[in-house]
Structures are given as C-alpha cells and as structure tokens.
Coordinates of C-alpha atoms in Angstrom, one line a residue:
Chain A
M1 CA -16.9 -10.9 -6.5
A2 CA -14.2 -9.9 -4.0
D3 CA -12.4 -8.1 -6.8
K4 CA -15.6 -6.2 -7.6
I5 CA -16.2 -5.2 -4.0
A6 CA -12.5 -4.0 -3.8
M7 CA -12.9 -2.0 -7.0
Y8 CA -16.3 -0.5 -6.5
V9 CA -16.5 -0.1 -2.8
G10 CA -12.9 0.3 -1.8
G11 CA -11.9 2.4 -4.8
G12 CA -15.2 4.3 -4.7
L13 CA -14.7 5.4 -1.0
V14 CA -11.1 6.4 -1.6
V15 CA -11.9 8.4 -4.7
L16 CA -14.9 9.9 -2.9
G17 CA -12.8 10.9 0.1
V18 CA -9.8 12.1 -1.7
V19 CA -11.1 13.5 -5.0
V20 CA -14.8 14.1 -4.9
I21 CA -15.1 15.7 -1.5
G22 CA -11.8 17.7 -2.2
L23 CA -13.4 19.1 -5.3
L24 CA -16.6 19.9 -3.4
D25 CA -14.6 21.7 -0.8
M26 CA -12.9 23.7 -3.5
L27 CA -16.1 24.6 -5.2
L28 CA -18.5 25.2 -2.3
G29 CA -16.1 25.8 0.6
A30 CA -15.2 29.2 1.8
G31 CA -12.0 31.1 1.7
H32 CA -8.5 30.7 0.4
P33 CA -7.3 27.2 1.0
V34 CA -3.8 28.2 2.4
N35 CA -3.4 30.6 5.4
S36 CA -0.6 33.0 6.1
E37 CA 1.4 30.2 7.8
G38 CA 1.2 28.0 4.7
A39 CA -1.2 25.5 6.2
I40 CA -4.4 24.4 4.4
E41 CA -7.5 25.8 5.9
H42 CA -10.3 23.2 5.9
A43 CA -13.4 25.3 5.4
A44 CA -14.9 22.0 4.8
V45 CA -18.3 21.3 3.3
V46 CA -17.8 17.7 4.6
P47 CA -16.2 17.6 8.1
I48 CA -12.6 16.6 7.9
D49 CA -13.2 13.7 10.3
I50 CA -15.9 12.2 8.1
R51 CA -13.7 12.6 5.0
A52 CA -10.8 10.9 6.6
G53 CA -13.2 8.1 7.9
I54 CA -14.5 7.6 4.3
I55 CA -10.9 7.2 3.0
L56 CA -10.0 4.9 6.0
L57 CA -13.0 2.7 5.2
G58 CA -11.9 2.5 1.5
L59 CA -8.4 1.4 2.5
V60 CA -9.8 -1.1 5.0
V61 CA -12.1 -2.6 2.2
W62 CA -9.0 -3.0 0.0
G63 CA -7.0 -4.6 2.8
S64 CA -9.9 -6.9 3.7
V65 CA -10.3 -8.1 0.2
A66 CA -6.6 -8.8 -0.1
V67 CA -6.7 -10.9 3.1
Y68 CA -9.9 -12.6 1.9
K69 CA -8.4 -13.4 -1.5
F70 CA -5.4 -15.0 0.1
A71 CA -7.4 -16.9 2.8
A72 CA -10.5 -18.0 0.7
G73 CA -9.9 -17.4 -2.9
P74 CA -8.8 -20.1 -5.4
A75 CA -5.1 -20.6 -6.2
P76 CA -3.8 -18.3 -8.9
T77 CA -3.7 -20.0 -12.3
G78 CA -1.8 -20.0 -15.5
T79 CA 1.5 -18.6 -14.3
S80 CA 4.9 -19.9 -14.8
A81 CA 8.2 -19.1 -13.4
G82 CA 9.4 -15.7 -14.5
Q83 CA 6.0 -14.3 -15.1
A84 CA 4.3 -12.0 -12.7
P85 CA 0.8 -13.1 -11.9
S86 CA -1.9 -10.5 -12.1
G87 CA -3.5 -9.4 -8.9
M88 CA -7.0 -9.6 -10.6
D89 CA -6.8 -13.0 -12.2
D90 CA -10.0 -14.6 -10.9
Chain S
M16 CA 21.1 0.2 -37.1
V17 CA 19.8 -1.6 -34.0
K18 CA 16.2 -2.6 -33.9
N19 CA 14.1 -1.6 -30.9
A20 CA 13.6 -4.9 -29.0
M21 CA 11.2 -3.5 -26.5
S22 CA 8.0 -5.5 -26.7
T23 CA 4.6 -3.9 -26.2
Q24 CA 1.9 -5.7 -24.3
S25 CA -1.8 -5.2 -25.1
I26 CA -4.0 -5.0 -22.1
R27 CA -7.6 -5.9 -22.9
T28 CA -10.1 -6.5 -20.1
R29 CA -13.6 -5.6 -18.9
F30 CA -13.2 -3.1 -16.1
L31 CA -16.0 -1.5 -14.1
G32 CA -18.6 -2.5 -16.8
T33 CA -16.6 -1.2 -19.8
E34 CA -14.3 -2.8 -22.2
T35 CA -10.7 -1.4 -21.7
S36 CA -7.7 -1.8 -23.9
Y37 CA -4.4 -0.1 -24.0
S38 CA -0.8 -0.9 -24.7
V39 CA 2.1 -0.8 -22.4
S40 CA 5.7 -1.3 -23.0
G41 CA 6.7 -4.6 -21.4
A42 CA 10.3 -3.4 -20.9
W43 CA 9.3 -0.1 -19.4
L44 CA 6.8 -1.7 -17.1
S45 CA 9.3 -4.1 -15.8
Y46 CA 11.9 -1.4 -15.4
W47 CA 9.6 0.9 -13.6
I48 CA 8.2 -1.7 -11.3
L49 CA 11.7 -2.7 -10.3
L50 CA 12.6 0.9 -9.6
L51 CA 9.4 1.3 -7.6
R52 CA 10.2 -1.8 -5.5
L53 CA 13.7 -0.8 -4.8
T54 CA 12.7 2.7 -3.8
A55 CA 10.0 1.6 -1.6
G56 CA 12.1 -1.2 -0.3
W57 CA 15.0 1.2 0.8
W58 CA 12.5 3.5 2.3
M59 CA 11.3 0.8 4.6
L60 CA 14.8 -0.9 5.1
H61 CA 16.2 2.5 6.1
A62 CA 13.4 3.3 8.5
G63 CA 13.9 -0.2 10.1
L64 CA 17.6 -0.3 10.3
D65 CA 17.7 3.3 11.7
K66 CA 15.6 2.2 14.7
I67 CA 17.7 -1.0 15.2
W68 CA 20.9 0.9 15.0
A69 CA 19.7 3.3 17.7
W70 CA 18.2 0.6 19.8
P71 CA 16.2 0.6 22.1
F72 CA 13.3 1.9 20.1
D73 CA 10.4 3.4 22.0
A74 CA 7.1 3.8 20.1
S75 CA 5.1 5.2 23.0
W76 CA 5.3 8.8 21.7
F77 CA 3.5 7.6 18.7
V78 CA 1.0 5.0 19.9
G79 CA 0.4 6.6 23.2
G80 CA 0.9 10.3 22.2
A81 CA 0.4 11.1 18.6
A82 CA -2.4 8.7 18.2
Q83 CA -4.5 10.2 21.0
G84 CA -7.7 11.7 19.6
T85 CA -7.3 10.4 16.1
I86 CA -9.6 8.1 14.2
L87 CA -7.3 5.2 14.9
A88 CA -7.0 5.9 18.6
P89 CA -9.3 3.0 19.7
F90 CA -7.1 0.5 17.9
V91 CA -3.7 2.0 18.7
T92 CA -3.7 3.4 22.2
P93 CA -4.2 0.0 23.9
F94 CA -0.7 -0.7 22.7
S95 CA 0.8 2.3 24.5
D96 CA 2.1 0.5 27.6
G97 CA 3.0 -2.9 29.0
I98 CA 3.6 -6.0 27.0
L99 CA 1.7 -4.6 23.9
L100 CA 4.0 -1.6 23.8
S101 CA 7.0 -4.0 24.1
F102 CA 5.5 -5.9 21.1
V103 CA 5.2 -2.7 19.0
N104 CA 8.7 -1.6 20.0
V105 CA 10.1 -4.8 18.5
A106 CA 7.5 -5.4 15.7
V107 CA 7.9 -2.0 14.0
P108 CA 11.6 -2.0 13.5
L109 CA 11.7 -5.7 12.6
G110 CA 8.6 -5.3 10.3
Q111 CA 10.1 -2.4 8.5
T112 CA 13.4 -4.1 8.0
A113 CA 11.7 -7.3 6.8
I114 CA 9.4 -5.4 4.4
G115 CA 12.5 -3.6 3.0
I116 CA 14.5 -6.7 2.5
G117 CA 11.4 -8.4 0.9
L118 CA 10.8 -5.6 -1.6
I119 CA 14.5 -5.2 -2.6
L120 CA 15.0 -8.8 -3.1
G121 CA 11.5 -9.5 -4.5
L122 CA 11.0 -12.1 -1.8
L123 CA 7.4 -12.7 -0.8
T124 CA 6.9 -9.3 -2.6
R125 CA 3.1 -9.1 -2.3
T126 CA 3.2 -10.0 1.4
A127 CA 5.8 -7.3 2.0
A128 CA 4.0 -4.7 0.1
F129 CA 0.7 -5.6 1.8
F130 CA 2.4 -5.0 5.3
G131 CA 4.0 -1.9 4.0
A132 CA 0.6 -0.5 3.1
Y133 CA -0.8 -1.7 6.5
L134 CA 2.0 0.1 8.4
M135 CA 1.7 3.3 6.3
L136 CA -2.0 3.4 7.0
F137 CA -1.2 4.1 10.6
F138 CA 1.3 6.8 9.7
Y139 CA -1.1 8.4 7.3
F140 CA -4.0 8.8 9.6
I141 CA -2.1 9.5 12.8
N142 CA 0.2 12.0 11.3
G143 CA -2.6 13.5 9.3
Y144 CA -4.9 14.0 12.3
G145 CA -2.0 15.1 14.5
G146 CA -1.1 17.8 11.9
G147 CA -4.8 18.9 11.5
W148 CA -4.4 17.7 7.8
A149 CA -2.5 20.9 7.2
H150 CA -0.8 19.4 4.2
G151 CA -4.0 18.2 2.7
M152 CA -5.5 14.7 2.4
V153 CA -3.0 13.6 -0.2
T154 CA 0.3 13.2 1.7
G155 CA 3.5 11.2 1.2
E156 CA 2.0 8.5 3.4
L157 CA -1.1 8.1 1.3
L158 CA 1.1 8.0 -1.8
G159 CA 3.1 5.4 0.0
I160 CA 0.0 3.3 0.5
M161 CA -0.7 3.7 -3.3
V162 CA 2.9 2.7 -4.2
F163 CA 2.6 -0.5 -2.1
G164 CA -0.8 -1.1 -3.6
T165 CA 0.6 -0.8 -7.0
I166 CA 3.3 -3.4 -6.1
V167 CA 0.6 -5.7 -4.9
A168 CA -1.6 -5.3 -7.9
L169 CA 1.1 -5.6 -10.5
G170 CA 2.9 -8.5 -9.1
A171 CA 6.2 -6.7 -8.9
G172 CA 8.0 -9.9 -7.6
G173 CA 8.2 -11.1 -11.2
V174 CA 11.1 -8.8 -12.2
L175 CA 14.6 -9.8 -11.1
A176 CA 13.1 -11.4 -8.0
V177 CA 13.6 -14.3 -5.6
D178 CA 9.9 -14.9 -6.0
N179 CA 10.6 -16.4 -9.4
R180 CA 12.5 -19.2 -7.9
L181 CA 10.0 -19.7 -5.0
R182 CA 7.2 -20.2 -7.5
E183 CA 9.0 -23.4 -8.7
M184 CA 9.2 -24.8 -5.2
E185 CA 6.7 -27.3 -4.0
P186 CA 4.9 -25.3 -1.3
F187 CA 4.2 -22.5 -3.7
E188 CA 3.4 -24.5 -6.7
N189 CA -0.2 -24.3 -7.7
T190 CA -1.4 -23.3 -4.3
R191 CA -3.0 -20.3 -2.7
L192 CA 0.5 -19.6 -1.1
R193 CA 1.5 -18.2 -4.6
R194 CA -0.6 -15.1 -3.7
L195 CA 2.1 -14.2 -1.1
L196 CA 4.6 -13.9 -3.9
G197 CA 4.8 -11.1 -6.4

C-alpha cells in the first residue's frame, strides 16, 4: 500500500509539476521561453509557486513513504549477502 | 575467442496496473550504480570537507537570507539564529561529509542517499525560488534528488560495498534495520 501511494501520489505529483504543467506552459503559455538575458520567462498557465508546491508535495510523499517503510514496514525478505535488496519488495 | 560473460537479468513485475518486463545487463547495472554512488558520494564529501576545511561555517546567509520568501521559509527561517543556527552550522558540513563517506564506501547506503535527497530538497527549492526559477524547474538539484532516489530504489549498497558485510551481522540480519543498507 505504501509503495502504491509513493508510486501513484508521489510520482504523479512530481510528473504533474515537472512534465505535465511544463508541457501546458509550452503549449498554452505566451511568448518565447527565454529572454534576452538568457533567463526563462514564466508566462505560466499555472503560477510558478503552485507548480513548485506540487513538486514539493510529491517529493515529501516519497520521503514520507520511505520513512514509513523503515518505521512500520515488515523486514525485507529473501536477500542474502552480496545481493542488493529491491526497494519495492513488499 | 572470449565469451561474453555479462549476464542479463529479466525484470518481470506488475507496475501501475500493467505487466512490465524488460532485460537489463547485470554487469552494466552494477557498474553504473557504482559510478553513480561514487560520483554522488564525492559530490557530497567534497561539499562537506570544503566547509570543514574553511571552518567556521556560517549557514545564516542561506537559512536566514536566501530562504526568505520561499516555499520552505516557514520551515527554514526558524533556524536562522541562536542555537538552531549553531546546529545547522555543524549539521550541514558533518551531514554532507557523512553522506559522502557512506555513498563512497557503500556504508548504510540507503540511509546516506535518503539524507542526500533530503538535503538537496532544500537546495532545490531555495535556490530555485531565489533565482526566480530562471533555469527552469529541472535543475541540477532536482536531478540530484533523482540520483539519490535511484540509489535508494536500486539498493546501490550491494555493489562493492561495506553493506554486504553489515547484512551478515546480527543487528541487520532479518530485521527492519536492513532497510538502512543498500
């Protein structure tokens, strides 16, 4: 369950903030993305603060699930010395 | 003629509701994850030792200055003076050094990478906001978070790592503590 929350919610928010909103900005935003000083102009469809907040939330979900899995998840199984256990093994 | 001894692993799993299967070269995966660990490890070790070499380190410009007005300000600016600032001044250089050593040696790899990502989260949002996101939303710091996340997810402490020895030791044997390793 924790893995699914990390994958769907955490990953979903990060991809939404980075890729989906970025694509929307390109398609629906105004103007050239780079100004004369080489800086990217955010003629944003979604305000940049909200976009950053969405990404932050996604990263926090990932981090929280990692902490939860350590604190409350069952011990990893089926690994022997020399083998790297998977992070998604339960 | 020398035979190609590189083994190929088949990944077969159910992921986001669909069956997924693909092949990876075990040797290349091990090789690449080791390089990723060493590179990210030196990144952190260098950053930490730089601060220790030039001691005293003062983070007030970052937690008290650069962080002002950013999305992380409510969490960061309380650390901009007094004993909390003193804590940050020590914790950041020591933390970066410990993360670097952990990643390079493969010692408590997953823990080191987790805290690497945690630290990078502050750099990403504070530098990003401070610079008006003029370099876009995907910056070196965000890629840093993804690199540390990759190390966490792939268990990079299984390749030429101290973690392999720790797994055989009693406190880490068949316990939740194994998650701290790579």
